[in-house]
Amino acid sequence: MRGTLPWQPYGPDTSDLVAESVRPVAASLPGLEVAPIDPALADTAEMCRAYDSPEDHSANCVVVAGRRGDLTRYAAVMVLATTRADVNGVIRKRLDARKASFAPMDTAVELTGMEYGGITPVGVPDDWPILVDEQVLAAGTVIIGAGIRGAKLLLPSESLLLLPNAERGEWALTR
């Protein structure tokens, strides 16, 4: 699952490889590693091919917006690259929303302080639930975004449950 990326432990010497909003939280995650990538290869499928990383150990963070009336609630949802988020099923219900969809790119970027294509649950706003799919947890070790397009994070998937407001559940559908 490590592929050919040059992984290094996350710390003061590697903090420039993550978005500023990620730094305070990243320092608290045990076993966190970081590696630079070509920003043009930030898309999960392209990154996996280029760096010989299996998709079943790559997890995507999608920002979902759930709306009920004038109220919009956001969540960061972690699903394996081989699955897709169940936005209009269990995620919509969890957000107590009448309608749910992927947040618009500019909104997701603005609210997270991260680059599109690099969004990670590490460092999202404190009041957002982080919905971690059971298949991500079963993967053992996963590669996720670093908040910037030019790097990836590697961590034990159980570490995702240490993030504020993290919830495990069945949040994904098989592709």
Short mmCIF file of N, CA and C in Angstrom, two decimals:
data_model
loop_
_atom_site.label_atom_id
_atom_site.label_comp_id
_atom_site.label_asym_id
_atom_site.label_seq_id
_atom_site.Cartn_x
_atom_site.Cartn_y
_atom_site.Cartn_z
N MET A 1 0.80 -1.20 0.00
CA MET A 1 0.00 0.00 0.00
C MET A 1 0.84 1.26 0.00
N ARG A 2 2.11 1.15 0.37
CA ARG A 2 2.98 2.32 0.43
C ARG A 2 3.41 2.82 -0.94
N GLY A 3 3.32 1.94 -1.93
CA GLY A 3 3.70 2.33 -3.28
C GLY A 3 5.14 2.80 -3.35
N THR A 4 5.41 3.69 -4.29
CA THR A 4 6.78 4.18 -4.50
C THR A 4 7.00 5.59 -3.95
N LEU A 5 6.06 6.07 -3.16
CA LEU A 5 6.20 7.42 -2.60
C LEU A 5 7.27 7.46 -1.52
N PRO A 6 8.00 8.57 -1.41
CA PRO A 6 9.06 8.71 -0.40
C PRO A 6 8.49 9.15 0.96
N TRP A 7 7.85 8.24 1.68
CA TRP A 7 7.20 8.57 2.94
C TRP A 7 8.20 8.98 4.01
N GLN A 8 7.80 10.00 4.80
CA GLN A 8 8.59 10.48 5.93
C GLN A 8 7.64 10.71 7.09
N PRO A 9 8.10 10.53 8.33
CA PRO A 9 7.24 10.85 9.47
C PRO A 9 6.82 12.32 9.42
N TYR A 10 5.58 12.60 9.80
CA TYR A 10 5.13 13.99 9.84
C TYR A 10 5.73 14.66 11.07
N GLY A 11 6.24 15.87 10.87
CA GLY A 11 6.81 16.64 11.98
C GLY A 11 7.19 18.01 11.50
N PRO A 12 7.92 18.77 12.32
CA PRO A 12 8.30 20.13 11.95
C PRO A 12 9.03 20.22 10.61
N ASP A 13 9.82 19.22 10.29
CA ASP A 13 10.59 19.25 9.04
C ASP A 13 9.74 18.97 7.80
N THR A 14 8.55 18.42 7.99
CA THR A 14 7.69 18.08 6.85
C THR A 14 6.37 18.84 6.87
N SER A 15 6.20 19.77 7.79
CA SER A 15 4.92 20.48 7.91
C SER A 15 4.59 21.33 6.69
N ASP A 16 5.60 21.67 5.88
CA ASP A 16 5.33 22.45 4.67
C ASP A 16 4.63 21.60 3.60
N LEU A 17 4.50 20.30 3.83
CA LEU A 17 3.84 19.41 2.87
C LEU A 17 2.34 19.26 3.15
N VAL A 18 1.81 20.03 4.10
CA VAL A 18 0.38 20.00 4.37
C VAL A 18 -0.17 21.42 4.41
N ALA A 19 -1.47 21.55 4.22
CA ALA A 19 -2.11 22.86 4.29
C ALA A 19 -1.99 23.41 5.71
N GLU A 20 -1.97 24.71 5.81
CA GLU A 20 -1.85 25.36 7.12
C GLU A 20 -2.95 24.90 8.08
N SER A 21 -4.17 24.73 7.59
CA SER A 21 -5.28 24.30 8.45
C SER A 21 -5.12 22.87 8.95
N VAL A 22 -4.27 22.09 8.30
CA VAL A 22 -4.04 20.69 8.66
C VAL A 22 -3.00 20.56 9.78
N ARG A 23 -2.06 21.47 9.83
CA ARG A 23 -0.89 21.35 10.72
C ARG A 23 -1.22 21.10 12.19
N PRO A 24 -2.11 21.89 12.80
CA PRO A 24 -2.33 21.68 14.25
C PRO A 24 -2.89 20.29 14.57
N VAL A 25 -3.71 19.76 13.72
CA VAL A 25 -4.33 18.45 13.97
C VAL A 25 -3.38 17.33 13.58
N ALA A 26 -2.65 17.50 12.50
CA ALA A 26 -1.74 16.45 12.01
C ALA A 26 -0.72 16.07 13.07
N ALA A 27 -0.25 17.04 13.81
CA ALA A 27 0.77 16.78 14.82
C ALA A 27 0.29 15.83 15.91
N SER A 28 -1.02 15.70 16.07
CA SER A 28 -1.57 14.86 17.14
C SER A 28 -1.90 13.43 16.69
N LEU A 29 -1.72 13.12 15.41
CA LEU A 29 -2.10 11.81 14.90
C LEU A 29 -0.93 10.83 14.94
N PRO A 30 -1.08 9.74 15.67
CA PRO A 30 0.01 8.77 15.75
C PRO A 30 0.23 8.04 14.42
N GLY A 31 1.49 7.83 14.09
CA GLY A 31 1.83 7.06 12.89
C GLY A 31 1.66 7.80 11.58
N LEU A 32 1.44 9.11 11.62
CA LEU A 32 1.21 9.88 10.40
C LEU A 32 2.51 10.08 9.62
N GLU A 33 2.44 9.79 8.33
CA GLU A 33 3.56 10.02 7.42
C GLU A 33 3.08 10.88 6.27
N VAL A 34 4.02 11.55 5.61
CA VAL A 34 3.69 12.44 4.50
C VAL A 34 4.70 12.22 3.38
N ALA A 35 4.23 12.42 2.15
CA ALA A 35 5.11 12.31 0.98
C ALA A 35 4.70 13.34 -0.06
N PRO A 36 5.68 13.96 -0.71
CA PRO A 36 5.35 14.88 -1.80
C PRO A 36 4.93 14.09 -3.03
N ILE A 37 4.04 14.68 -3.82
CA ILE A 37 3.65 14.10 -5.11
C ILE A 37 3.62 15.22 -6.14
N ASP A 38 3.54 14.83 -7.38
CA ASP A 38 3.35 15.80 -8.46
C ASP A 38 1.91 16.31 -8.34
N PRO A 39 1.70 17.62 -8.15
CA PRO A 39 0.34 18.14 -7.99
C PRO A 39 -0.59 17.78 -9.16
N ALA A 40 -0.04 17.57 -10.33
CA ALA A 40 -0.86 17.18 -11.48
C ALA A 40 -1.42 15.77 -11.33
N LEU A 41 -0.89 15.01 -10.35
CA LEU A 41 -1.33 13.64 -10.12
C LEU A 41 -2.13 13.50 -8.83
N ALA A 42 -2.73 14.60 -8.36
CA ALA A 42 -3.47 14.56 -7.10
C ALA A 42 -4.74 13.72 -7.18
N ASP A 43 -5.33 13.60 -8.36
CA ASP A 43 -6.51 12.75 -8.52
C ASP A 43 -6.15 11.34 -8.07
N THR A 44 -7.01 10.71 -7.29
CA THR A 44 -6.70 9.41 -6.68
C THR A 44 -6.29 8.36 -7.71
N ALA A 45 -7.07 8.20 -8.75
CA ALA A 45 -6.76 7.16 -9.74
C ALA A 45 -5.40 7.41 -10.39
N GLU A 46 -5.13 8.66 -10.74
CA GLU A 46 -3.83 8.99 -11.36
C GLU A 46 -2.68 8.79 -10.38
N MET A 47 -2.88 9.19 -9.12
CA MET A 47 -1.85 9.02 -8.10
C MET A 47 -1.55 7.54 -7.90
N CYS A 48 -2.59 6.73 -7.83
CA CYS A 48 -2.39 5.29 -7.62
C CYS A 48 -1.60 4.66 -8.76
N ARG A 49 -1.94 5.03 -9.98
CA ARG A 49 -1.20 4.49 -11.14
C ARG A 49 0.25 4.96 -11.15
N ALA A 50 0.44 6.23 -10.94
CA ALA A 50 1.79 6.81 -11.04
C ALA A 50 2.73 6.34 -9.93
N TYR A 51 2.17 6.11 -8.74
CA TYR A 51 3.02 5.77 -7.60
C TYR A 51 2.81 4.34 -7.10
N ASP A 52 2.18 3.51 -7.93
CA ASP A 52 2.01 2.09 -7.63
C ASP A 52 1.35 1.86 -6.27
N SER A 53 0.27 2.60 -6.03
CA SER A 53 -0.48 2.47 -4.78
C SER A 53 -1.85 1.85 -5.07
N PRO A 54 -2.26 0.84 -4.32
CA PRO A 54 -3.55 0.21 -4.58
C PRO A 54 -4.72 1.12 -4.19
N GLU A 55 -5.74 1.16 -5.03
CA GLU A 55 -6.92 1.99 -4.76
C GLU A 55 -7.67 1.54 -3.52
N ASP A 56 -7.56 0.26 -3.15
CA ASP A 56 -8.29 -0.21 -1.96
C ASP A 56 -7.59 0.19 -0.66
N HIS A 57 -6.51 0.97 -0.75
CA HIS A 57 -5.86 1.57 0.41
C HIS A 57 -5.76 3.09 0.25
N SER A 58 -6.51 3.63 -0.70
CA SER A 58 -6.58 5.08 -0.90
C SER A 58 -7.99 5.53 -0.54
N ALA A 59 -8.07 6.52 0.34
CA ALA A 59 -9.37 7.00 0.79
C ALA A 59 -9.56 8.44 0.35
N ASN A 60 -10.76 8.73 -0.13
CA ASN A 60 -11.10 10.07 -0.56
C ASN A 60 -11.93 10.77 0.51
N CYS A 61 -11.70 12.06 0.66
CA CYS A 61 -12.50 12.89 1.55
C CYS A 61 -13.41 13.75 0.68
N VAL A 62 -14.71 13.55 0.83
CA VAL A 62 -15.66 14.37 0.09
C VAL A 62 -16.41 15.25 1.08
N VAL A 63 -16.63 16.49 0.69
CA VAL A 63 -17.37 17.42 1.52
C VAL A 63 -18.81 17.40 1.03
N VAL A 64 -19.71 17.07 1.96
CA VAL A 64 -21.13 16.97 1.65
C VAL A 64 -21.87 18.11 2.36
N ALA A 65 -22.77 18.74 1.64
CA ALA A 65 -23.63 19.79 2.18
C ALA A 65 -25.06 19.24 2.27
N GLY A 66 -25.61 19.27 3.46
CA GLY A 66 -27.00 18.85 3.65
C GLY A 66 -27.85 20.05 4.00
N ARG A 67 -28.97 20.22 3.31
CA ARG A 67 -29.82 21.39 3.52
C ARG A 67 -31.21 21.00 3.98
N ARG A 68 -31.70 21.76 4.93
CA ARG A 68 -33.10 21.69 5.37
C ARG A 68 -33.51 23.13 5.60
N GLY A 69 -34.39 23.62 4.74
CA GLY A 69 -34.78 25.02 4.82
C GLY A 69 -33.59 25.92 4.56
N ASP A 70 -33.38 26.89 5.46
CA ASP A 70 -32.27 27.83 5.32
C ASP A 70 -30.98 27.33 5.97
N LEU A 71 -31.05 26.17 6.62
CA LEU A 71 -29.89 25.65 7.33
C LEU A 71 -29.09 24.67 6.46
N THR A 72 -27.79 24.90 6.38
CA THR A 72 -26.89 23.99 5.66
C THR A 72 -25.89 23.42 6.65
N ARG A 73 -25.78 22.10 6.67
CA ARG A 73 -24.80 21.41 7.51
C ARG A 73 -23.79 20.75 6.59
N TYR A 74 -22.53 20.75 7.02
CA TYR A 74 -21.46 20.13 6.22
C TYR A 74 -20.88 18.94 6.97
N ALA A 75 -20.35 18.01 6.19
CA ALA A 75 -19.65 16.86 6.75
C ALA A 75 -18.49 16.51 5.83
N ALA A 76 -17.43 15.97 6.43
CA ALA A 76 -16.32 15.40 5.68
C ALA A 76 -16.54 13.89 5.71
N VAL A 77 -16.61 13.27 4.55
CA VAL A 77 -16.93 11.85 4.46
C VAL A 77 -15.73 11.12 3.86
N MET A 78 -15.26 10.09 4.56
CA MET A 78 -14.11 9.30 4.12
C MET A 78 -14.58 7.97 3.55
N VAL A 79 -14.32 7.78 2.25
CA VAL A 79 -14.67 6.53 1.58
C VAL A 79 -13.48 6.04 0.77
N LEU A 80 -13.38 4.73 0.60
CA LEU A 80 -12.30 4.20 -0.24
C LEU A 80 -12.49 4.65 -1.68
N ALA A 81 -11.40 4.71 -2.41
CA ALA A 81 -11.45 5.09 -3.82
C ALA A 81 -12.25 4.09 -4.65
N THR A 82 -12.45 2.89 -4.13
CA THR A 82 -13.18 1.85 -4.85
C THR A 82 -14.67 1.88 -4.56
N THR A 83 -15.12 2.86 -3.76
CA THR A 83 -16.54 3.00 -3.42
C THR A 83 -16.98 4.43 -3.69
N ARG A 84 -18.24 4.72 -3.39
CA ARG A 84 -18.72 6.10 -3.51
C ARG A 84 -19.58 6.42 -2.30
N ALA A 85 -19.58 7.67 -1.90
CA ALA A 85 -20.34 8.10 -0.73
C ALA A 85 -21.84 7.99 -1.00
N ASP A 86 -22.57 7.50 -0.02
CA ASP A 86 -24.03 7.37 -0.12
C ASP A 86 -24.67 8.70 0.30
N VAL A 87 -24.47 9.71 -0.53
CA VAL A 87 -24.88 11.08 -0.21
C VAL A 87 -26.38 11.20 0.02
N ASN A 88 -27.19 10.61 -0.85
CA ASN A 88 -28.64 10.79 -0.73
C ASN A 88 -29.32 9.74 0.12
N GLY A 89 -28.53 8.88 0.75
CA GLY A 89 -29.08 7.86 1.65
C GLY A 89 -28.69 8.16 3.09
N VAL A 90 -27.77 7.38 3.62
CA VAL A 90 -27.42 7.48 5.04
C VAL A 90 -26.77 8.82 5.41
N ILE A 91 -26.01 9.41 4.50
CA ILE A 91 -25.35 10.69 4.83
C ILE A 91 -26.40 11.80 4.94
N ARG A 92 -27.33 11.84 4.01
CA ARG A 92 -28.41 12.84 4.09
C ARG A 92 -29.18 12.70 5.40
N LYS A 93 -29.49 11.47 5.77
CA LYS A 93 -30.22 11.23 7.03
C LYS A 93 -29.38 11.65 8.23
N ARG A 94 -28.08 11.33 8.22
CA ARG A 94 -27.21 11.69 9.35
C ARG A 94 -27.15 13.21 9.52
N LEU A 95 -27.18 13.95 8.42
CA LEU A 95 -27.14 15.41 8.47
C LEU A 95 -28.52 16.02 8.74
N ASP A 96 -29.54 15.16 8.90
CA ASP A 96 -30.91 15.62 9.11
C ASP A 96 -31.29 16.65 8.04
N ALA A 97 -31.03 16.26 6.80
CA ALA A 97 -31.25 17.17 5.67
C ALA A 97 -32.36 16.65 4.76
N ARG A 98 -33.04 17.58 4.16
CA ARG A 98 -34.04 17.22 3.15
C ARG A 98 -33.35 16.92 1.82
N LYS A 99 -32.24 17.64 1.58
CA LYS A 99 -31.49 17.48 0.35
C LYS A 99 -30.00 17.49 0.68
N ALA A 100 -29.23 16.62 0.05
CA ALA A 100 -27.79 16.59 0.26
C ALA A 100 -27.09 16.46 -1.08
N SER A 101 -25.90 17.04 -1.16
CA SER A 101 -25.11 16.95 -2.38
C SER A 101 -23.65 17.25 -2.03
N PHE A 102 -22.77 16.99 -2.99
CA PHE A 102 -21.39 17.38 -2.79
C PHE A 102 -21.35 18.90 -2.73
N ALA A 103 -20.58 19.43 -1.80
CA ALA A 103 -20.46 20.88 -1.68
C ALA A 103 -19.78 21.42 -2.94
N PRO A 104 -20.18 22.60 -3.41
CA PRO A 104 -19.49 23.19 -4.55
C PRO A 104 -18.01 23.35 -4.25
N MET A 105 -17.18 23.22 -5.27
CA MET A 105 -15.73 23.27 -5.11
C MET A 105 -15.29 24.53 -4.37
N ASP A 106 -15.76 25.70 -4.80
CA ASP A 106 -15.30 26.93 -4.16
C ASP A 106 -15.71 27.00 -2.70
N THR A 107 -16.87 26.47 -2.36
CA THR A 107 -17.32 26.45 -0.97
C THR A 107 -16.46 25.51 -0.14
N ALA A 108 -16.19 24.31 -0.66
CA ALA A 108 -15.35 23.34 0.06
C ALA A 108 -13.96 23.90 0.31
N VAL A 109 -13.38 24.55 -0.68
CA VAL A 109 -12.04 25.14 -0.56
C VAL A 109 -12.05 26.26 0.48
N GLU A 110 -13.04 27.13 0.39
CA GLU A 110 -13.11 28.26 1.31
C GLU A 110 -13.31 27.80 2.76
N LEU A 111 -14.22 26.86 2.98
CA LEU A 111 -14.53 26.44 4.35
C LEU A 111 -13.44 25.60 4.99
N THR A 112 -12.67 24.86 4.19
CA THR A 112 -11.63 24.00 4.75
C THR A 112 -10.25 24.66 4.78
N GLY A 113 -10.04 25.66 3.95
CA GLY A 113 -8.70 26.25 3.84
C GLY A 113 -7.73 25.32 3.13
N MET A 114 -8.28 24.43 2.30
CA MET A 114 -7.46 23.43 1.61
C MET A 114 -7.65 23.57 0.10
N GLU A 115 -6.77 22.93 -0.65
CA GLU A 115 -6.86 22.95 -2.11
C GLU A 115 -7.79 21.85 -2.59
N TYR A 116 -8.57 22.18 -3.62
CA TYR A 116 -9.43 21.17 -4.23
C TYR A 116 -8.54 20.06 -4.80
N GLY A 117 -8.90 18.83 -4.55
CA GLY A 117 -8.08 17.71 -4.99
C GLY A 117 -7.12 17.25 -3.90
N GLY A 118 -7.07 17.99 -2.79
CA GLY A 118 -6.21 17.61 -1.68
C GLY A 118 -6.94 17.64 -0.35
N ILE A 119 -8.25 17.87 -0.38
CA ILE A 119 -9.01 18.00 0.86
C ILE A 119 -8.91 16.72 1.68
N THR A 120 -8.72 16.92 2.98
CA THR A 120 -8.54 15.84 3.94
C THR A 120 -9.43 16.10 5.15
N PRO A 121 -9.78 15.07 5.91
CA PRO A 121 -10.56 15.32 7.12
C PRO A 121 -9.72 15.93 8.24
N VAL A 122 -8.41 15.85 8.10
CA VAL A 122 -7.49 16.38 9.10
C VAL A 122 -7.49 17.91 9.00
N GLY A 123 -8.13 18.56 9.96
CA GLY A 123 -8.17 20.02 9.95
C GLY A 123 -9.43 20.65 9.39
N VAL A 124 -10.48 19.86 9.14
CA VAL A 124 -11.74 20.48 8.72
C VAL A 124 -12.33 21.24 9.91
N PRO A 125 -13.29 22.12 9.69
CA PRO A 125 -13.89 22.87 10.80
C PRO A 125 -14.34 21.94 11.94
N ASP A 126 -14.10 22.39 13.16
CA ASP A 126 -14.36 21.58 14.36
C ASP A 126 -15.80 21.13 14.52
N ASP A 127 -16.74 21.87 13.95
CA ASP A 127 -18.15 21.50 14.15
C ASP A 127 -18.68 20.53 13.08
N TRP A 128 -17.84 20.13 12.14
CA TRP A 128 -18.27 19.18 11.11
C TRP A 128 -18.13 17.76 11.62
N PRO A 129 -19.13 16.91 11.35
CA PRO A 129 -18.90 15.50 11.58
C PRO A 129 -17.94 14.96 10.52
N ILE A 130 -17.10 14.02 10.94
CA ILE A 130 -16.20 13.33 10.02
C ILE A 130 -16.71 11.89 9.97
N LEU A 131 -17.31 11.52 8.85
CA LEU A 131 -17.95 10.22 8.70
C LEU A 131 -16.97 9.26 8.03
N VAL A 132 -16.48 8.31 8.79
CA VAL A 132 -15.46 7.37 8.31
C VAL A 132 -16.13 6.04 8.00
N ASP A 133 -16.09 5.65 6.74
CA ASP A 133 -16.72 4.41 6.32
C ASP A 133 -15.97 3.20 6.89
N GLU A 134 -16.72 2.17 7.22
CA GLU A 134 -16.15 0.94 7.77
C GLU A 134 -15.11 0.31 6.84
N GLN A 135 -15.30 0.45 5.53
CA GLN A 135 -14.34 -0.12 4.60
C GLN A 135 -12.99 0.60 4.66
N VAL A 136 -13.01 1.88 4.98
CA VAL A 136 -11.76 2.63 5.17
C VAL A 136 -11.04 2.07 6.40
N LEU A 137 -11.79 1.85 7.47
CA LEU A 137 -11.20 1.31 8.69
C LEU A 137 -10.66 -0.10 8.47
N ALA A 138 -11.37 -0.89 7.70
CA ALA A 138 -10.93 -2.27 7.43
C ALA A 138 -9.67 -2.31 6.57
N ALA A 139 -9.38 -1.26 5.85
CA ALA A 139 -8.19 -1.24 4.98
C ALA A 139 -6.89 -1.27 5.78
N GLY A 140 -6.94 -0.87 7.04
CA GLY A 140 -5.75 -0.92 7.88
C GLY A 140 -4.90 0.33 7.81
N THR A 141 -4.26 0.56 6.71
CA THR A 141 -3.46 1.76 6.48
C THR A 141 -3.96 2.39 5.19
N VAL A 142 -4.15 3.71 5.22
CA VAL A 142 -4.70 4.39 4.04
C VAL A 142 -3.90 5.62 3.67
N ILE A 143 -3.99 5.95 2.39
CA ILE A 143 -3.41 7.18 1.85
C ILE A 143 -4.56 8.16 1.67
N ILE A 144 -4.37 9.37 2.18
CA ILE A 144 -5.40 10.41 2.09
C ILE A 144 -4.76 11.72 1.65
N GLY A 145 -5.58 12.72 1.41
CA GLY A 145 -5.08 14.04 1.03
C GLY A 145 -4.33 14.71 2.17
N ALA A 146 -3.55 15.73 1.82
CA ALA A 146 -2.76 16.48 2.79
C ALA A 146 -3.21 17.94 2.89
N GLY A 147 -4.32 18.25 2.24
CA GLY A 147 -4.79 19.63 2.24
C GLY A 147 -4.23 20.45 1.08
N ILE A 148 -3.19 19.92 0.44
CA ILE A 148 -2.62 20.53 -0.76
C ILE A 148 -2.55 19.44 -1.83
N ARG A 149 -2.47 19.85 -3.09
CA ARG A 149 -2.40 18.88 -4.18
C ARG A 149 -1.02 18.24 -4.29
N GLY A 150 -0.01 18.84 -3.70
CA GLY A 150 1.36 18.39 -3.85
C GLY A 150 1.85 17.40 -2.82
N ALA A 151 0.94 16.75 -2.05
CA ALA A 151 1.38 15.77 -1.05
C ALA A 151 0.22 14.85 -0.69
N LYS A 152 0.58 13.74 -0.08
CA LYS A 152 -0.39 12.77 0.46
C LYS A 152 0.04 12.39 1.86
N LEU A 153 -0.94 11.95 2.65
CA LEU A 153 -0.70 11.46 4.00
C LEU A 153 -0.93 9.95 4.03
N LEU A 154 -0.18 9.26 4.87
CA LEU A 154 -0.34 7.83 5.10
C LEU A 154 -0.53 7.66 6.60
N LEU A 155 -1.56 6.91 6.98
CA LEU A 155 -1.79 6.72 8.41
C LEU A 155 -2.58 5.45 8.67
N PRO A 156 -2.48 4.92 9.89
CA PRO A 156 -3.35 3.81 10.26
C PRO A 156 -4.79 4.32 10.20
N SER A 157 -5.66 3.60 9.54
CA SER A 157 -7.03 4.10 9.35
C SER A 157 -7.75 4.35 10.66
N GLU A 158 -7.44 3.60 11.70
CA GLU A 158 -8.08 3.82 13.01
C GLU A 158 -7.74 5.21 13.56
N SER A 159 -6.63 5.80 13.13
CA SER A 159 -6.27 7.15 13.58
C SER A 159 -7.31 8.17 13.16
N LEU A 160 -8.05 7.89 12.09
CA LEU A 160 -9.10 8.82 11.66
C LEU A 160 -10.17 8.99 12.72
N LEU A 161 -10.35 7.96 13.56
CA LEU A 161 -11.36 8.04 14.62
C LEU A 161 -10.92 8.93 15.77
N LEU A 162 -9.66 9.37 15.77
CA LEU A 162 -9.17 10.29 16.79
C LEU A 162 -9.49 11.75 16.44
N LEU A 163 -9.94 11.98 15.21
CA LEU A 163 -10.27 13.34 14.77
C LEU A 163 -11.53 13.82 15.47
N PRO A 164 -11.64 15.14 15.72
CA PRO A 164 -12.85 15.67 16.36
C PRO A 164 -14.11 15.30 15.57
N ASN A 165 -15.12 14.84 16.27
CA ASN A 165 -16.43 14.51 15.70
C ASN A 165 -16.39 13.35 14.71
N ALA A 166 -15.39 12.49 14.80
CA ALA A 166 -15.31 11.34 13.89
C ALA A 166 -16.35 10.30 14.29
N GLU A 167 -16.99 9.73 13.27
CA GLU A 167 -18.00 8.69 13.48
C GLU A 167 -17.75 7.57 12.48
N ARG A 168 -17.76 6.36 12.97
CA ARG A 168 -17.64 5.23 12.06
C ARG A 168 -19.04 4.81 11.65
N GLY A 169 -19.14 4.25 10.44
CA GLY A 169 -20.44 3.80 9.96
C GLY A 169 -20.33 3.30 8.54
N GLU A 170 -21.44 2.90 8.00
CA GLU A 170 -21.50 2.45 6.61
C GLU A 170 -22.01 3.61 5.77
N TRP A 171 -21.06 4.42 5.29
CA TRP A 171 -21.36 5.65 4.58
C TRP A 171 -21.16 5.54 3.07
N ALA A 172 -20.77 4.36 2.58
CA ALA A 172 -20.42 4.21 1.17
C ALA A 172 -21.26 3.14 0.48
N LEU A 173 -21.31 3.26 -0.84
CA LEU A 173 -21.93 2.29 -1.72
C LEU A 173 -20.83 1.70 -2.59
N THR A 174 -20.98 0.45 -2.97
CA THR A 174 -20.03 -0.16 -3.88
C THR A 174 -20.25 0.40 -5.27
N ARG A 175 -19.16 0.66 -5.98
CA ARG A 175 -19.28 1.20 -7.35
C ARG A 175 -19.78 0.17 -8.31
#
